[in-house]
PDB file of C-alpha atoms in Angstrom:
ATOM      1  CA  UNK A   1     -81.774-110.300 133.587  1.00  0.00           C
ATOM      2  CA  UNK A   2     -81.736-110.902 137.343  1.00  0.00           C
ATOM      3  CA  UNK A   3     -78.501-110.584 139.274  1.00  0.00           C
ATOM      4  CA  UNK A   4     -76.513-113.841 138.564  1.00  0.00           C
ATOM      5  CA  UNK A   5     -73.315-113.745 140.594  1.00  0.00           C
ATOM      6  CA  UNK A   6     -70.556-116.362 140.139  1.00  0.00           C
ATOM      7  CA  UNK A   7     -70.572-119.649 141.894  1.00  0.00           C
ATOM      8  CA  UNK A   8     -67.084-119.159 142.884  1.00  0.00           C
ATOM      9  CA  UNK A   9     -63.835-119.526 140.823  1.00  0.00           C
ATOM     10  CA  UNK A  10     -62.689-122.627 139.159  1.00  0.00           C
ATOM     11  CA  UNK A  11     -61.459-125.269 141.469  1.00  0.00           C
ATOM     12  CA  UNK A  12     -58.421-125.745 139.241  1.00  0.00           C
ATOM     13  CA  UNK A  13     -55.165-124.093 140.410  1.00  0.00           C
ATOM     14  CA  UNK A  14     -51.921-123.690 138.655  1.00  0.00           C
ATOM     15  CA  UNK A  15     -50.427-126.371 140.619  1.00  0.00           C
ATOM     16  CA  UNK A  16     -52.836-128.880 139.644  1.00  0.00           C
ATOM     17  CA  UNK A  17     -52.116-131.573 137.001  1.00  0.00           C
ATOM     18  CA  UNK A  18     -52.750-130.498 133.407  1.00  0.00           C
ATOM     19  CA  UNK A  19     -56.461-130.760 132.394  1.00  0.00           C
ATOM     20  CA  UNK A  20     -57.122-133.775 130.112  1.00  0.00           C
ATOM     21  CA  UNK A  21     -58.651-133.136 126.784  1.00  0.00           C
ATOM     22  CA  UNK A  22     -61.774-135.101 127.775  1.00  0.00           C
ATOM     23  CA  UNK A  23     -62.143-132.931 130.885  1.00  0.00           C
ATOM     24  CA  UNK A  24     -61.756-129.718 128.663  1.00  0.00           C
ATOM     25  CA  UNK A  25     -64.304-130.854 126.271  1.00  0.00           C
ATOM     26  CA  UNK A  26     -66.762-131.589 129.032  1.00  0.00           C
ATOM     27  CA  UNK A  27     -65.935-128.060 130.624  1.00  0.00           C
ATOM     28  CA  UNK A  28     -66.334-126.344 127.313  1.00  0.00           C
ATOM     29  CA  UNK A  29     -69.622-127.954 126.534  1.00  0.00           C
ATOM     30  CA  UNK A  30     -70.891-127.125 130.007  1.00  0.00           C
ATOM     31  CA  UNK A  31     -69.865-123.515 129.491  1.00  0.00           C
ATOM     32  CA  UNK A  32     -71.768-123.494 126.282  1.00  0.00           C
ATOM     33  CA  UNK A  33     -74.847-124.991 128.003  1.00  0.00           C
ATOM     34  CA  UNK A  34     -74.772-122.264 130.846  1.00  0.00           C
ATOM     35  CA  UNK A  35     -74.087-119.476 128.445  1.00  0.00           C
ATOM     36  CA  UNK A  36     -77.310-120.691 126.651  1.00  0.00           C
ATOM     37  CA  UNK A  37     -79.178-120.049 129.709  1.00  0.00           C
ATOM     38  CA  UNK A  38     -77.674-116.754 130.496  1.00  0.00           C
ATOM     39  CA  UNK A  39     -78.269-115.398 126.969  1.00  0.00           C
ATOM     40  CA  UNK A  40     -81.263-117.318 125.577  1.00  0.00           C
ATOM     41  CA  UNK A  41     -81.843-114.333 123.197  1.00  0.00           C
ATOM     42  CA  UNK A  42     -78.268-114.273 121.812  1.00  0.00           C
ATOM     43  CA  UNK A  43     -78.421-113.074 118.128  1.00  0.00           C
ATOM     44  CA  UNK A  44     -76.257-111.327 115.523  1.00  0.00           C
ATOM     45  CA  UNK A  45     -75.971-107.684 116.468  1.00  0.00           C
ATOM     46  CA  UNK A  46     -76.136-106.288 113.043  1.00  0.00           C
ATOM     47  CA  UNK A  47     -79.565-105.128 111.697  1.00  0.00           C
ATOM     48  CA  UNK A  48     -80.436-106.691 108.353  1.00  0.00           C
ATOM     49  CA  UNK A  49     -83.455-107.822 106.425  1.00  0.00           C
ATOM     50  CA  UNK A  50     -81.931-109.937 103.812  1.00  0.00           C
ATOM     51  CA  UNK A  51     -78.496-111.682 103.028  1.00  0.00           C
ATOM     52  CA  UNK A  52     -77.236-108.775 101.007  1.00  0.00           C
ATOM     53  CA  UNK A  53     -77.723-106.371 103.843  1.00  0.00           C
ATOM     54  CA  UNK A  54     -76.022-108.668 106.287  1.00  0.00           C
ATOM     55  CA  UNK A  55     -73.044-109.211 103.867  1.00  0.00           C
ATOM     56  CA  UNK A  56     -72.717-105.413 103.440  1.00  0.00           C
ATOM     57  CA  UNK A  57     -73.147-104.670 107.253  1.00  0.00           C
ATOM     58  CA  UNK A  58     -70.578-107.251 108.320  1.00  0.00           C
ATOM     59  CA  UNK A  59     -67.980-105.897 105.839  1.00  0.00           C
ATOM     60  CA  UNK A  60     -68.673-102.406 107.223  1.00  0.00           C
ATOM     61  CA  UNK A  61     -68.315-103.694 110.896  1.00  0.00           C
ATOM     62  CA  UNK A  62     -64.454-104.145 110.524  1.00  0.00           C
ATOM     63  CA  UNK A  63     -62.665-101.777 112.991  1.00  0.00           C
ATOM     64  CA  UNK A  64     -65.922-100.291 114.465  1.00  0.00           C
ATOM     65  CA  UNK A  65     -68.929-101.181 116.537  1.00  0.00           C
ATOM     66  CA  UNK A  66     -72.053-102.963 115.234  1.00  0.00           C
ATOM     67  CA  UNK A  67     -73.879-100.121 116.756  1.00  0.00           C
ATOM     68  CA  UNK A  68     -72.188 -97.513 114.555  1.00  0.00           C
ATOM     69  CA  UNK A  69     -72.888 -99.753 111.534  1.00  0.00           C
ATOM     70  CA  UNK A  70     -76.583-100.097 112.374  1.00  0.00           C
ATOM     71  CA  UNK A  71     -76.807 -96.330 112.757  1.00  0.00           C
ATOM     72  CA  UNK A  72     -75.304 -95.935 109.350  1.00  0.00           C
ATOM     73  CA  UNK A  73     -76.826 -98.700 107.085  1.00  0.00           C
ATOM     74  CA  UNK A  74     -80.428 -97.384 107.050  1.00  0.00           C
ATOM     75  CA  UNK A  75     -79.440 -94.523 104.774  1.00  0.00           C
ATOM     76  CA  UNK A  76     -77.093 -96.761 102.781  1.00  0.00           C
ATOM     77  CA  UNK A  77     -79.759 -99.352 101.931  1.00  0.00           C
ATOM     78  CA  UNK A  78     -82.499 -96.610 101.344  1.00  0.00           C
ATOM     79  CA  UNK A  79     -80.103 -95.392  98.632  1.00  0.00           C
ATOM     80  CA  UNK A  80     -78.885 -98.697  97.338  1.00  0.00           C
ATOM     81  CA  UNK A  81     -81.307-101.576  98.123  1.00  0.00           C
ATOM     82  CA  UNK A  82     -79.652-104.206  95.786  1.00  0.00           C
ATOM     83  CA  UNK A  83     -76.337-105.140  94.674  1.00  0.00           C
ATOM     84  CA  UNK A  84     -77.021-103.689  91.122  1.00  0.00           C
ATOM     85  CA  UNK A  85     -77.809-100.382  92.698  1.00  0.00           C
ATOM     86  CA  UNK A  86     -74.558-100.188  94.882  1.00  0.00           C
ATOM     87  CA  UNK A  87     -72.365-101.416  92.106  1.00  0.00           C
ATOM     88  CA  UNK A  88     -73.466 -98.601  89.885  1.00  0.00           C
ATOM     89  CA  UNK A  89     -73.047 -95.919  92.572  1.00  0.00           C
ATOM     90  CA  UNK A  90     -70.798 -92.934  92.667  1.00  0.00           C
ATOM     91  CA  UNK A  91     -68.067 -93.906  94.975  1.00  0.00           C
ATOM     92  CA  UNK A  92     -67.798 -90.530  96.660  1.00  0.00           C
ATOM     93  CA  UNK A  93     -71.484 -90.555  97.504  1.00  0.00           C
ATOM     94  CA  UNK A  94     -71.008 -94.040  99.105  1.00  0.00           C
ATOM     95  CA  UNK A  95     -68.021 -92.838 100.922  1.00  0.00           C
ATOM     96  CA  UNK A  96     -69.965 -89.945 102.512  1.00  0.00           C
ATOM     97  CA  UNK A  97     -72.899 -92.417 103.544  1.00  0.00           C
ATOM     98  CA  UNK A  98     -70.465 -94.811 105.280  1.00  0.00           C
ATOM     99  CA  UNK A  99     -68.026 -92.328 106.738  1.00  0.00           C
ATOM    100  CA  UNK A 100     -69.042 -92.873 110.359  1.00  0.00           C
ATOM    101  CA  UNK A 101     -67.935 -96.475 110.195  1.00  0.00           C
ATOM    102  CA  UNK A 102     -64.240 -95.487 109.508  1.00  0.00           C
ATOM    103  CA  UNK A 103     -61.876 -96.656 106.750  1.00  0.00           C
ATOM    104  CA  UNK A 104     -64.642 -95.415 104.491  1.00  0.00           C
ATOM    105  CA  UNK A 105     -62.614 -95.452 101.280  1.00  0.00           C
ATOM    106  CA  UNK A 106     -61.321 -98.959 101.566  1.00  0.00           C
ATOM    107  CA  UNK A 107     -64.840-100.191 102.624  1.00  0.00           C
ATOM    108  CA  UNK A 108     -66.495 -98.393  99.777  1.00  0.00           C
ATOM    109  CA  UNK A 109     -64.152-100.203  97.370  1.00  0.00           C
ATOM    110  CA  UNK A 110     -65.060-103.521  99.092  1.00  0.00           C
ATOM    111  CA  UNK A 111     -68.926-103.117  99.180  1.00  0.00           C
ATOM    112  CA  UNK A 112     -69.047-101.744  95.681  1.00  0.00           C
ATOM    113  CA  UNK A 113     -66.723-104.415  94.490  1.00  0.00           C
ATOM    114  CA  UNK A 114     -68.639-107.234  96.053  1.00  0.00           C
ATOM    115  CA  UNK A 115     -71.889-105.764  94.662  1.00  0.00           C
ATOM    116  CA  UNK A 116     -70.367-105.686  91.230  1.00  0.00           C
ATOM    117  CA  UNK A 117     -69.424-109.264  91.742  1.00  0.00           C
ATOM    118  CA  UNK A 118     -72.784-110.370  92.868  1.00  0.00           C
ATOM    119  CA  UNK A 119     -74.366-108.607  89.870  1.00  0.00           C
ATOM    120  CA  UNK A 120     -71.834-110.174  87.287  1.00  0.00           C
ATOM    121  CA  UNK A 121     -71.246-113.731  88.843  1.00  0.00           C
ATOM    122  CA  UNK A 122     -74.055-114.626  90.868  1.00  0.00           C
ATOM    123  CA  UNK A 123     -77.256-113.125  89.173  1.00  0.00           C
ATOM    124  CA  UNK A 124     -77.563-110.417  91.879  1.00  0.00           C
ATOM    125  CA  UNK A 125     -77.862-112.942  94.632  1.00  0.00           C
ATOM    126  CA  UNK A 126     -75.798-113.627  97.721  1.00  0.00           C
ATOM    127  CA  UNK A 127     -74.332-117.137  97.204  1.00  0.00           C
ATOM    128  CA  UNK A 128     -74.978-119.566 100.107  1.00  0.00           C
ATOM    129  CA  UNK A 129     -71.644-121.396  99.965  1.00  0.00           C
ATOM    130  CA  UNK A 130     -68.526-120.706 101.677  1.00  0.00           C
ATOM    131  CA  UNK A 131     -66.185-121.217  98.574  1.00  0.00           C
ATOM    132  CA  UNK A 132     -68.205-118.697  96.609  1.00  0.00           C
ATOM    133  CA  UNK A 133     -68.595-116.087  99.308  1.00  0.00           C
ATOM    134  CA  UNK A 134     -64.896-115.841  99.963  1.00  0.00           C
ATOM    135  CA  UNK A 135     -64.213-114.835  96.408  1.00  0.00           C
ATOM    136  CA  UNK A 136     -66.021-111.565  96.863  1.00  0.00           C
ATOM    137  CA  UNK A 137     -64.028-108.472  97.554  1.00  0.00           C
ATOM    138  CA  UNK A 138     -63.484-107.812 101.318  1.00  0.00           C
ATOM    139  CA  UNK A 139     -65.117-111.169 102.324  1.00  0.00           C
ATOM    140  CA  UNK A 140     -63.085-113.534 104.362  1.00  0.00           C
ATOM    141  CA  UNK A 141     -63.965-116.659 106.349  1.00  0.00           C
ATOM    142  CA  UNK A 142     -65.315-114.675 109.281  1.00  0.00           C
ATOM    143  CA  UNK A 143     -67.650-112.575 107.240  1.00  0.00           C
ATOM    144  CA  UNK A 144     -68.655-115.659 105.177  1.00  0.00           C
ATOM    145  CA  UNK A 145     -69.604-117.623 108.425  1.00  0.00           C
ATOM    146  CA  UNK A 146     -71.653-114.645 109.697  1.00  0.00           C
ATOM    147  CA  UNK A 147     -73.619-114.577 106.568  1.00  0.00           C
ATOM    148  CA  UNK A 148     -73.959-118.422 106.254  1.00  0.00           C
ATOM    149  CA  UNK A 149     -75.101-118.977 109.771  1.00  0.00           C
ATOM    150  CA  UNK A 150     -77.478-116.142 110.145  1.00  0.00           C
ATOM    151  CA  UNK A 151     -78.891-115.644 106.628  1.00  0.00           C
ATOM    152  CA  UNK A 152     -78.815-119.318 105.349  1.00  0.00           C
ATOM    153  CA  UNK A 153     -78.893-121.445 108.419  1.00  0.00           C
ATOM    154  CA  UNK A 154     -75.497-123.004 107.494  1.00  0.00           C
ATOM    155  CA  UNK A 155     -73.451-123.750 110.776  1.00  0.00           C
ATOM    156  CA  UNK A 156     -70.317-121.808 111.051  1.00  0.00           C
ATOM    157  CA  UNK A 157     -67.915-120.526 113.820  1.00  0.00           C
ATOM    158  CA  UNK A 158     -67.350-116.797 113.715  1.00  0.00           C
ATOM    159  CA  UNK A 159     -63.786-116.213 115.081  1.00  0.00           C
ATOM    160  CA  UNK A 160     -63.814-112.519 115.881  1.00  0.00           C
ATOM    161  CA  UNK A 161     -61.619-110.690 118.518  1.00  0.00           C
ATOM    162  CA  UNK A 162     -64.109-111.512 121.400  1.00  0.00           C
ATOM    163  CA  UNK A 163     -64.246-115.217 120.277  1.00  0.00           C
ATOM    164  CA  UNK A 164     -60.455-115.533 120.128  1.00  0.00           C
ATOM    165  CA  UNK A 165     -60.017-113.845 123.507  1.00  0.00           C
ATOM    166  CA  UNK A 166     -62.399-115.896 125.420  1.00  0.00           C
ATOM    167  CA  UNK A 167     -61.649-119.334 123.998  1.00  0.00           C
ATOM    168  CA  UNK A 168     -57.967-118.785 124.833  1.00  0.00           C
ATOM    169  CA  UNK A 169     -59.047-117.542 128.360  1.00  0.00           C
ATOM    170  CA  UNK A 170     -61.097-120.725 128.816  1.00  0.00           C
ATOM    171  CA  UNK A 171     -58.154-122.834 127.626  1.00  0.00           C
ATOM    172  CA  UNK A 172     -60.154-124.369 124.731  1.00  0.00           C
ATOM    173  CA  UNK A 173     -57.101-123.626 122.489  1.00  0.00           C
ATOM    174  CA  UNK A 174     -53.770-122.105 122.498  1.00  0.00           C
ATOM    175  CA  UNK A 175     -53.843-121.161 118.886  1.00  0.00           C
ATOM    176  CA  UNK A 176     -53.543-117.563 117.716  1.00  0.00           C
ATOM    177  CA  UNK A 177     -54.449-117.952 113.990  1.00  0.00           C
ATOM    178  CA  UNK A 178     -58.154-117.552 113.506  1.00  0.00           C
ATOM    179  CA  UNK A 179     -58.290-120.476 111.046  1.00  0.00           C
ATOM    180  CA  UNK A 180     -56.531-122.793 113.484  1.00  0.00           C
ATOM    181  CA  UNK A 181     -58.745-121.567 116.235  1.00  0.00           C
ATOM    182  CA  UNK A 182     -61.827-122.263 114.169  1.00  0.00           C
ATOM    183  CA  UNK A 183     -60.637-125.835 113.516  1.00  0.00           C
ATOM    184  CA  UNK A 184     -59.962-126.669 117.052  1.00  0.00           C
ATOM    185  CA  UNK A 185     -63.197-125.341 118.325  1.00  0.00           C
ATOM    186  CA  UNK A 186     -65.056-127.088 115.551  1.00  0.00           C
ATOM    187  CA  UNK A 187     -63.533-130.377 116.970  1.00  0.00           C
ATOM    188  CA  UNK A 188     -64.947-129.724 120.481  1.00  0.00           C
ATOM    189  CA  UNK A 189     -68.647-128.981 119.668  1.00  0.00           C
ATOM    190  CA  UNK A 190     -71.225-130.638 117.291  1.00  0.00           C
ATOM    191  CA  UNK A 191     -71.753-128.745 114.131  1.00  0.00           C
ATOM    192  CA  UNK A 192     -75.345-127.985 115.013  1.00  0.00           C
ATOM    193  CA  UNK A 193     -74.033-125.739 117.910  1.00  0.00           C
ATOM    194  CA  UNK A 194     -71.476-123.660 115.937  1.00  0.00           C
ATOM    195  CA  UNK A 195     -73.488-120.739 114.945  1.00  0.00           C
ATOM    196  CA  UNK A 196     -75.189-120.164 118.432  1.00  0.00           C
ATOM    197  CA  UNK A 197     -72.012-120.961 120.250  1.00  0.00           C
ATOM    198  CA  UNK A 198     -70.462-118.066 118.402  1.00  0.00           C
ATOM    199  CA  UNK A 199     -73.289-115.756 119.330  1.00  0.00           C
ATOM    200  CA  UNK A 200     -73.102-116.735 122.978  1.00  0.00           C
ATOM    201  CA  UNK A 201     -69.408-116.296 123.311  1.00  0.00           C
ATOM    202  CA  UNK A 202     -69.318-112.933 121.542  1.00  0.00           C
ATOM    203  CA  UNK A 203     -72.303-111.792 123.840  1.00  0.00           C
ATOM    204  CA  UNK A 204     -70.301-112.802 126.779  1.00  0.00           C
ATOM    205  CA  UNK A 205     -67.170-111.114 125.635  1.00  0.00           C
ATOM    206  CA  UNK A 206     -69.001-107.930 124.916  1.00  0.00           C
ATOM    207  CA  UNK A 207     -71.028-107.812 128.288  1.00  0.00           C
ATOM    208  CA  UNK A 208     -69.034-109.427 130.877  1.00  0.00           C
ATOM    209  CA  UNK A 209     -65.531-110.948 129.886  1.00  0.00           C
ATOM    210  CA  UNK A 210     -63.995-107.692 128.500  1.00  0.00           C
ATOM    211  CA  UNK A 211     -60.641-107.389 127.129  1.00  0.00           C
ATOM    212  CA  UNK A 212     -59.134-104.907 129.678  1.00  0.00           C
ATOM    213  CA  UNK A 213     -61.242-105.556 132.786  1.00  0.00           C
ATOM    214  CA  UNK A 214     -63.329-108.620 132.732  1.00  0.00           C
ATOM    215  CA  UNK A 215     -66.094-108.465 135.305  1.00  0.00           C
ATOM    216  CA  UNK A 216     -65.014-111.853 136.911  1.00  0.00           C
ATOM    217  CA  UNK A 217     -67.173-111.103 140.146  1.00  0.00           C
ATOM    218  CA  UNK A 218     -70.325-110.815 138.273  1.00  0.00           C
ATOM    219  CA  UNK A 219     -69.620-113.686 135.847  1.00  0.00           C
ATOM    220  CA  UNK A 220     -72.115-116.551 135.875  1.00  0.00           C
ATOM    221  CA  UNK A 221     -69.549-119.127 134.666  1.00  0.00           C
ATOM    222  CA  UNK A 222     -66.608-118.029 136.946  1.00  0.00           C
ATOM    223  CA  UNK A 223     -66.787-121.564 138.448  1.00  0.00           C
ATOM    224  CA  UNK A 224     -65.821-122.985 135.009  1.00  0.00           C
ATOM    225  CA  UNK A 225     -63.122-120.451 134.120  1.00  0.00           C
ATOM    226  CA  UNK A 226     -59.439-121.321 134.587  1.00  0.00           C
ATOM    227  CA  UNK A 227     -58.669-117.566 134.167  1.00  0.00           C
ATOM    228  CA  UNK A 228     -60.938-116.404 136.967  1.00  0.00           C
ATOM    229  CA  UNK A 229     -59.292-113.501 138.680  1.00  0.00           C
ATOM    230  CA  UNK A 230     -57.661-111.789 135.682  1.00  0.00           C
ATOM    231  CA  UNK A 231     -60.423-109.120 136.156  1.00  0.00           C
ATOM    232  CA  UNK A 232     -62.326-107.497 138.990  1.00  0.00           C
ATOM    233  CA  UNK A 233     -63.518-110.154 141.523  1.00  0.00           C
ATOM    234  CA  UNK A 234     -65.420-107.954 143.880  1.00  0.00           C
ATOM    235  CA  UNK A 235     -69.129-108.537 143.050  1.00  0.00           C
ATOM    236  CA  UNK A 236     -70.262-105.081 143.463  1.00  0.00           C
ATOM    237  CA  UNK A 237     -67.404-103.470 141.589  1.00  0.00           C
ATOM    238  CA  UNK A 238     -67.694-106.194 138.815  1.00  0.00           C
ATOM    239  CA  UNK A 239     -71.419-105.284 138.350  1.00  0.00           C
ATOM    240  CA  UNK A 240     -70.459-101.708 137.641  1.00  0.00           C
ATOM    241  CA  UNK A 241     -68.488-103.100 134.563  1.00  0.00           C
ATOM    242  CA  UNK A 242     -71.344-104.874 133.036  1.00  0.00           C
ATOM    243  CA  UNK A 243     -72.468-103.636 129.546  1.00  0.00           C
ATOM    244  CA  UNK A 244     -75.567-103.296 127.439  1.00  0.00           C
ATOM    245  CA  UNK A 245     -78.856-104.836 128.654  1.00  0.00           C
ATOM    246  CA  UNK A 246     -76.919-106.369 131.743  1.00  0.00           C
ATOM    247  CA  UNK A 247     -76.236-102.702 132.802  1.00  0.00           C
ATOM    248  CA  UNK A 248     -79.721-101.527 131.896  1.00  0.00           C
ATOM    249  CA  UNK A 249     -78.418 -99.966 128.701  1.00  0.00           C
ATOM    250  CA  UNK A 250     -79.446-100.267 125.143  1.00  0.00           C
ATOM    251  CA  UNK A 251     -77.784-102.946 122.852  1.00  0.00           C
ATOM    252  CA  UNK A 252     -76.239-102.368 119.546  1.00  0.00           C
ATOM    253  CA  UNK A 253     -79.277-102.968 117.352  1.00  0.00           C
ATOM    254  CA  UNK A 254     -81.771-100.362 116.473  1.00  0.00           C
ATOM    255  CA  UNK A 255     -84.227-103.124 115.397  1.00  0.00           C
ATOM    256  CA  UNK A 256     -83.423-106.020 117.953  1.00  0.00           C
ATOM    257  CA  UNK A 257     -85.360-109.238 118.011  1.00  0.00           C
ATOM    258  CA  UNK A 258     -88.662-109.440 119.812  1.00  0.00           C
ATOM    259  CA  UNK A 259     -87.325-111.338 122.587  1.00  0.00           C
ATOM    260  CA  UNK A 260     -84.377-109.046 123.387  1.00  0.00           C
ATOM    261  CA  UNK A 261     -84.615-107.855 127.045  1.00  0.00           C
ATOM    262  CA  UNK A 262     -82.962-104.538 126.504  1.00  0.00           C
ATOM    263  CA  UNK A 263     -84.111-101.350 124.653  1.00  0.00           C
ATOM    264  CA  UNK A 264     -83.283-100.619 121.097  1.00  0.00           C
ATOM    265  CA  UNK A 265     -80.132 -98.495 120.319  1.00  0.00           C
ATOM    266  CA  UNK A 266     -80.727 -94.850 119.234  1.00  0.00           C
ATOM    267  CA  UNK A 267     -80.464 -93.860 115.645  1.00  0.00           C
ATOM    268  CA  UNK A 268     -77.436 -91.788 114.427  1.00  0.00           C
ATOM    269  CA  UNK A 269     -77.522 -88.320 115.773  1.00  0.00           C
ATOM    270  CA  UNK A 270     -80.284 -89.070 118.300  1.00  0.00           C
ATOM    271  CA  UNK A 271     -80.236 -87.456 121.740  1.00  0.00           C
ATOM    272  CA  UNK A 272     -81.540 -88.367 125.001  1.00  0.00           C
TER     273      UNK A 272
END
């Protein structure tokens, strides 16, 4: 990406009158359009080749990075390519394979449990309906929407920690409960935008609008952000805070899409 500095902070000030809902919706949709220009390559950052792999990878991604999951799943899926295989595995052997992702005992119980449920209740296939997915062990709404949106093309909003942080910074919602956040954001955008909106917001949260030190001075949507100034506003200092391809570094996928502008992440244990 070329250097895209901010166009200046939001013109709104704390002394201004409250923003109307119509104005907020217009601003939110403009942010989405501009993020689409910044991240035309936005995509799920978990490596997967089928719905089962995406489902397992998403469960494993709790409390760790997508990179660590991507570095771990090749060996897991080589050993257990289908739900029937994983359901019949020796738990201790699965634990050892997924140990790098953390919380490996609980995660082993979840991925073996959901595999058994897929085998017993869904003919070994990942269901394409929300109400079915959330019945699987370890699968909540967030995981279900990741799978629906990216494996089945069913629109959904993925409310992860990055998404929650950014939509609150942008004053799209004041809610703190993920389900309520999901409902409010769904009311702002057409359903057709939900999946890609999620990718763009999460991409922005990981690359620029960080939790502790957002790179405000290097943010291309700073002019639309009511929270401009929470982070580093000096452009040169802010650019040093950028992550992944924006900083010339690998992304989180070992096998990124063809249009990804960065370099693939290294395999587990790789050096250099």
